Short mmCIF file of C-alpha atoms and ligand atoms in Angstrom, two decimals:
data_model
loop_
_atom_site.label_atom_id
_atom_site.label_comp_id
_atom_site.label_asym_id
_atom_site.label_seq_id
_atom_site.Cartn_x
_atom_site.Cartn_y
_atom_site.Cartn_z
CA MET A 24 9.23 -16.40 7.48
CA ARG A 25 5.73 -15.01 7.82
CA TYR A 26 5.46 -11.43 6.59
CA GLY A 27 2.81 -8.83 7.39
CA LEU A 28 2.37 -6.56 4.36
CA ILE A 29 0.85 -3.11 4.52
CA SER A 30 0.44 -0.31 1.96
CA ASP A 31 -1.22 3.05 1.35
CA ILE A 32 -1.68 4.08 4.95
CA HIS A 33 -2.30 7.69 3.97
CA ALA A 34 -1.87 9.16 7.45
CA ASN A 35 -4.78 7.16 8.86
CA LEU A 36 -3.47 6.44 12.37
CA GLU A 37 -6.52 4.51 13.63
CA ALA A 38 -6.41 2.11 10.66
CA LEU A 39 -2.62 1.67 10.98
CA GLU A 40 -2.73 0.97 14.73
CA THR A 41 -5.53 -1.57 14.24
CA VAL A 42 -3.72 -3.38 11.42
CA LEU A 43 -0.42 -3.46 13.34
CA SER A 44 -2.16 -4.95 16.36
CA GLU A 45 -3.79 -7.62 14.14
CA LEU A 46 -0.37 -8.47 12.70
CA GLU A 47 1.08 -8.71 16.18
CA LYS A 48 -1.73 -11.07 17.23
CA ALA A 49 -1.08 -13.14 14.08
CA GLY A 50 2.55 -13.44 15.20
CA VAL A 51 4.21 -12.42 11.92
CA ASP A 52 8.03 -12.39 11.86
CA ALA A 53 8.35 -9.05 10.07
CA VAL A 54 6.21 -6.21 8.71
CA PHE A 55 6.97 -4.63 5.32
CA CYS A 56 5.39 -1.40 4.07
CA LEU A 57 4.82 -0.71 0.37
CA GLY A 58 4.61 3.08 0.56
CA ASP A 59 2.24 6.05 0.68
CA ILE A 60 2.52 6.43 4.43
CA VAL A 61 1.33 10.02 4.13
CA GLY A 62 -1.11 12.12 2.08
CA TYR A 63 -4.92 12.55 2.48
CA GLY A 64 -5.13 11.67 6.19
CA PRO A 65 -4.82 13.70 9.40
CA ASP A 66 -1.86 12.01 11.17
CA PRO A 67 1.19 11.99 8.88
CA GLU A 68 3.86 12.46 11.56
CA LYS A 69 2.50 9.74 13.87
CA CYS A 70 2.07 7.33 10.97
CA VAL A 71 5.66 7.84 9.77
CA GLU A 72 6.88 7.27 13.34
CA LEU A 73 4.84 4.07 13.69
CA VAL A 74 6.00 2.70 10.33
CA ARG A 75 9.62 3.52 11.21
CA THR A 76 9.42 1.54 14.42
CA ASN A 77 7.32 -1.37 13.12
CA SER A 78 8.27 -1.94 9.48
CA LYS A 79 11.52 -3.76 8.79
CA LEU A 80 11.54 -2.72 5.13
CA THR A 81 9.66 0.27 3.71
CA ILE A 82 9.32 1.31 0.06
CA ALA A 83 8.59 4.86 -1.18
CA GLY A 84 5.17 5.74 -2.63
CA ASN A 85 4.24 8.60 -4.94
CA HIS A 86 2.59 10.57 -2.11
CA ASP A 87 5.74 10.22 0.01
CA HIS A 88 7.73 11.63 -2.92
CA ALA A 89 5.16 14.39 -3.46
CA ILE A 90 5.68 15.64 0.09
CA LEU A 91 9.40 15.78 -0.58
CA GLY A 92 8.85 17.80 -3.77
CA MET A 93 10.32 14.95 -5.81
CA ILE A 94 7.39 14.62 -8.21
CA ASP A 95 5.21 17.01 -10.14
CA THR A 96 1.83 17.26 -8.39
CA ARG A 97 0.12 19.15 -11.23
CA TYR A 98 -1.65 15.92 -12.17
CA PHE A 99 -2.84 15.21 -8.61
CA ASN A 100 -6.52 15.87 -7.97
CA ASP A 101 -7.38 18.92 -5.84
CA TYR A 102 -7.88 16.89 -2.66
CA ALA A 103 -4.47 15.28 -3.06
CA LYS A 104 -2.80 18.63 -3.79
CA LYS A 105 -4.34 20.25 -0.73
CA SER A 106 -3.27 17.39 1.50
CA VAL A 107 0.27 17.49 0.09
CA GLU A 108 0.62 21.16 1.05
CA TRP A 109 -0.87 20.54 4.50
CA THR A 110 1.26 17.44 5.14
CA LYS A 111 4.52 19.19 4.18
CA VAL A 112 4.38 21.37 7.27
CA GLN A 113 3.32 18.59 9.65
CA LEU A 114 6.39 16.39 9.31
CA SER A 115 9.48 16.61 11.50
CA GLN A 116 12.90 16.83 9.87
CA SER A 117 13.68 13.30 10.98
CA SER A 118 10.51 11.96 9.30
CA ILE A 119 11.37 13.86 6.11
CA ASP A 120 14.88 12.36 6.18
CA PHE A 121 13.36 8.90 6.67
CA LEU A 122 11.07 9.34 3.63
CA HIS A 123 14.06 10.56 1.59
CA GLY A 124 15.95 7.37 2.34
CA LEU A 125 13.27 4.93 1.13
CA PRO A 126 14.04 2.72 -1.89
CA LEU A 127 11.64 2.38 -4.84
CA ILE A 128 11.77 -1.39 -5.08
CA ALA A 129 13.26 -4.27 -3.08
CA LYS A 130 13.62 -8.02 -3.16
CA GLU A 131 13.42 -10.24 -0.08
CA GLU A 132 13.66 -14.03 -0.08
CA ASN A 133 11.35 -15.21 -2.91
CA PHE A 134 9.39 -12.01 -3.56
CA THR A 135 9.66 -8.42 -4.80
CA ILE A 136 7.94 -5.39 -3.29
CA VAL A 137 7.24 -2.08 -5.02
CA HIS A 138 4.64 0.66 -4.63
CA ALA A 139 3.36 0.90 -8.21
CA SER A 140 4.92 -1.35 -10.87
CA PRO A 141 8.11 -3.43 -11.03
CA ALA A 142 8.80 -2.51 -14.68
CA ARG A 143 9.16 1.22 -13.98
CA PRO A 144 8.75 1.99 -10.27
CA GLU A 145 9.48 5.70 -10.78
CA ALA A 146 6.68 6.08 -13.38
CA TRP A 147 3.92 5.29 -10.84
CA ASN A 148 1.91 3.27 -13.37
CA TYR A 149 -1.18 1.46 -12.13
CA ILE A 150 -1.64 -2.29 -12.50
CA LEU A 151 -5.42 -2.64 -12.74
CA SER A 152 -5.86 -5.25 -15.44
CA VAL A 153 -4.37 -8.23 -17.23
CA ASP A 154 -3.01 -5.88 -19.91
CA ASP A 155 -1.32 -3.61 -17.36
CA ALA A 156 0.30 -6.62 -15.72
CA SER A 157 1.64 -8.48 -18.75
CA ASP A 158 4.80 -6.43 -19.32
CA ASN A 159 5.65 -6.41 -15.64
CA PHE A 160 6.23 -10.10 -14.98
CA THR A 161 9.74 -10.13 -16.48
CA PHE A 162 10.82 -7.56 -13.88
CA ILE A 163 9.81 -9.69 -10.90
CA GLN A 164 12.45 -11.46 -8.87
CA GLY A 165 10.98 -14.52 -7.20
CA ILE A 166 7.51 -16.04 -7.26
CA THR A 167 5.53 -12.85 -6.73
CA CYS A 168 5.56 -9.09 -6.63
CA PHE A 169 3.46 -7.31 -4.02
CA VAL A 170 2.21 -3.86 -5.02
CA GLY A 171 -0.06 -1.10 -3.70
CA HIS A 172 -0.93 2.26 -5.32
CA SER A 173 -4.45 1.63 -6.71
CA HIS A 174 -5.96 0.84 -3.26
CA VAL A 175 -7.85 -2.02 -4.95
CA PRO A 176 -6.78 -5.59 -4.11
CA ILE A 177 -6.19 -7.85 -7.11
CA ILE A 178 -4.29 -11.08 -7.79
CA LEU A 179 -2.88 -11.62 -11.28
CA GLU A 180 -1.42 -15.00 -12.16
CA LYS A 181 0.90 -15.78 -15.07
CA ASN A 182 -0.05 -19.16 -16.50
CA TYR A 183 2.17 -21.85 -18.03
CA ASP A 184 1.27 -20.61 -21.52
CA GLU A 185 2.37 -17.04 -20.58
CA THR A 186 -1.19 -15.72 -20.49
CA VAL A 187 -2.28 -13.77 -17.41
CA SER A 188 -5.50 -14.28 -15.48
CA ILE A 189 -7.22 -12.66 -12.52
CA ILE A 190 -7.74 -14.93 -9.49
CA ARG A 191 -11.08 -14.35 -7.80
CA LYS A 192 -10.10 -15.27 -4.26
CA PHE A 193 -7.88 -13.75 -1.64
CA GLU A 194 -6.67 -16.79 0.28
CA LEU A 195 -4.46 -19.06 -1.78
CA GLU A 196 -1.23 -21.00 -2.01
CA LEU A 197 1.04 -19.53 -4.68
CA LEU A 198 2.39 -22.20 -7.01
CA GLN A 199 6.17 -22.36 -7.32
CA ASP A 200 6.21 -22.67 -11.10
CA LYS A 201 3.85 -19.75 -11.72
CA GLN A 202 4.29 -16.03 -11.10
CA TYR A 203 2.01 -13.49 -9.48
CA ILE A 204 1.42 -9.76 -9.10
CA ILE A 205 -0.64 -9.09 -6.00
CA ASN A 206 -2.11 -5.77 -4.96
CA ILE A 207 -2.59 -5.90 -1.20
CA GLY A 208 -5.08 -3.02 -1.00
CA SER A 209 -4.93 0.00 1.27
CA VAL A 210 -4.73 0.28 5.06
CA GLY A 211 -5.97 3.85 5.30
CA GLN A 212 -8.12 4.60 2.25
CA PRO A 213 -9.59 1.46 0.59
CA ARG A 214 -11.23 2.02 -2.81
CA ASP A 215 -12.83 -1.37 -3.49
CA LEU A 216 -16.14 -0.43 -1.84
CA ASP A 217 -15.10 -2.25 1.35
CA PRO A 218 -14.24 0.46 3.90
CA ARG A 219 -12.39 -1.91 6.24
CA ALA A 220 -8.59 -1.57 6.39
CA ALA A 221 -6.76 -4.04 4.11
CA TYR A 222 -3.46 -5.83 4.76
CA ALA A 223 -1.88 -9.16 3.91
CA ILE A 224 0.08 -12.04 5.35
CA PHE A 225 2.53 -14.05 3.23
CA ASP A 226 4.43 -17.15 4.32
CA SER A 227 7.60 -17.34 2.22
CA GLU A 228 8.09 -21.05 2.99
CA THR A 229 4.62 -22.47 2.31
CA CYS A 230 3.81 -19.63 -0.17
CA GLU A 231 0.42 -19.20 1.47
CA PHE A 232 -1.06 -15.76 0.91
CA GLY A 233 -4.03 -14.18 2.63
CA LEU A 234 -5.62 -10.78 2.21
CA LYS A 235 -7.25 -9.63 5.44
CA ARG A 236 -9.76 -6.93 6.34
CA VAL A 237 -10.39 -5.31 9.70
CA ARG A 238 -12.72 -2.62 11.02
CA TYR A 239 -11.17 0.36 12.81
CA ASP A 240 -12.44 3.49 14.57
CA MET A 241 -13.16 5.36 11.35
CA SER A 242 -15.29 8.09 12.94
CA LYS A 243 -12.26 9.20 14.96
CA THR A 244 -10.19 9.58 11.75
CA GLN A 245 -13.04 11.39 9.98
CA LYS A 246 -13.44 13.82 12.86
CA LYS A 247 -9.74 14.69 12.75
CA ILE A 248 -9.83 15.23 8.95
CA ILE A 249 -12.52 17.87 9.44
CA GLU A 250 -10.95 19.44 12.55
CA ARG A 251 -7.60 19.83 10.81
CA GLY A 252 -9.13 21.62 7.84
CA LEU A 253 -8.57 18.91 5.25
CA PRO A 254 -11.25 18.54 2.51
CA ALA A 255 -14.48 16.97 3.87
CA TYR A 256 -14.59 14.59 0.92
CA LEU A 257 -11.49 12.86 2.30
CA ALA A 258 -13.53 11.98 5.41
CA GLU A 259 -16.66 10.97 3.45
CA ARG A 260 -14.88 8.59 1.10
CA LEU A 261 -13.62 6.50 4.02
CA SER A 262 -17.22 5.48 4.81
CA THR A 263 -17.95 4.22 1.32
CA GLY A 264 -14.52 2.80 0.50
CA GLN A 265 -14.18 4.53 -2.83
ZN1 LIG B 11 -1.86 5.60 -2.29
#
């Protein structure tokens, strides 16, 4: 099976539509979403609807839980807090029910998917380094775990001697006797200084993985952020990808 993997859409409809159309062109067998459908962006309801109809398996993110009042947002930055309050009143009851029903972690074929970390999905810990990753490998079912959350793509590989290294390329064949944690980046708010929407394709038979980038109509999203009264910084950061 060839899987299209998306994460951290953050209510960016233009980025989501563009990525879904790329995945359709690529002819993937199924799309999976790793969470944070909402928060920050101007189109939460439409993005939830699109994910519901296009994603075969969707995992909950911390922003999805924040909208539902399931996590303490005191530690969110001001922009995130403001967008949580705004988003709460934009969603239909059926979208809220959908977000409520999302699991925190799932396994499919030879891989695991989770929003933040497989060791403690509900703690929303970031995996940004070799040290962050080390304790997580024992919680992975299969060859790899795909994650989101940081909005920064990274591939961490567990070697034969149990050490972990960072792989500096985004197209590779995963080796059956190794294990990986792969952050697939963000569709709607990339933070790796590349403003293009990020997504991934994984072939569970050949174990080929590819991280992809695509341009979308960002100015349309930015205009809506301003028009809907969300913080201007949320529009500006899309241009710089940070
Ligand atoms: Zn996110």
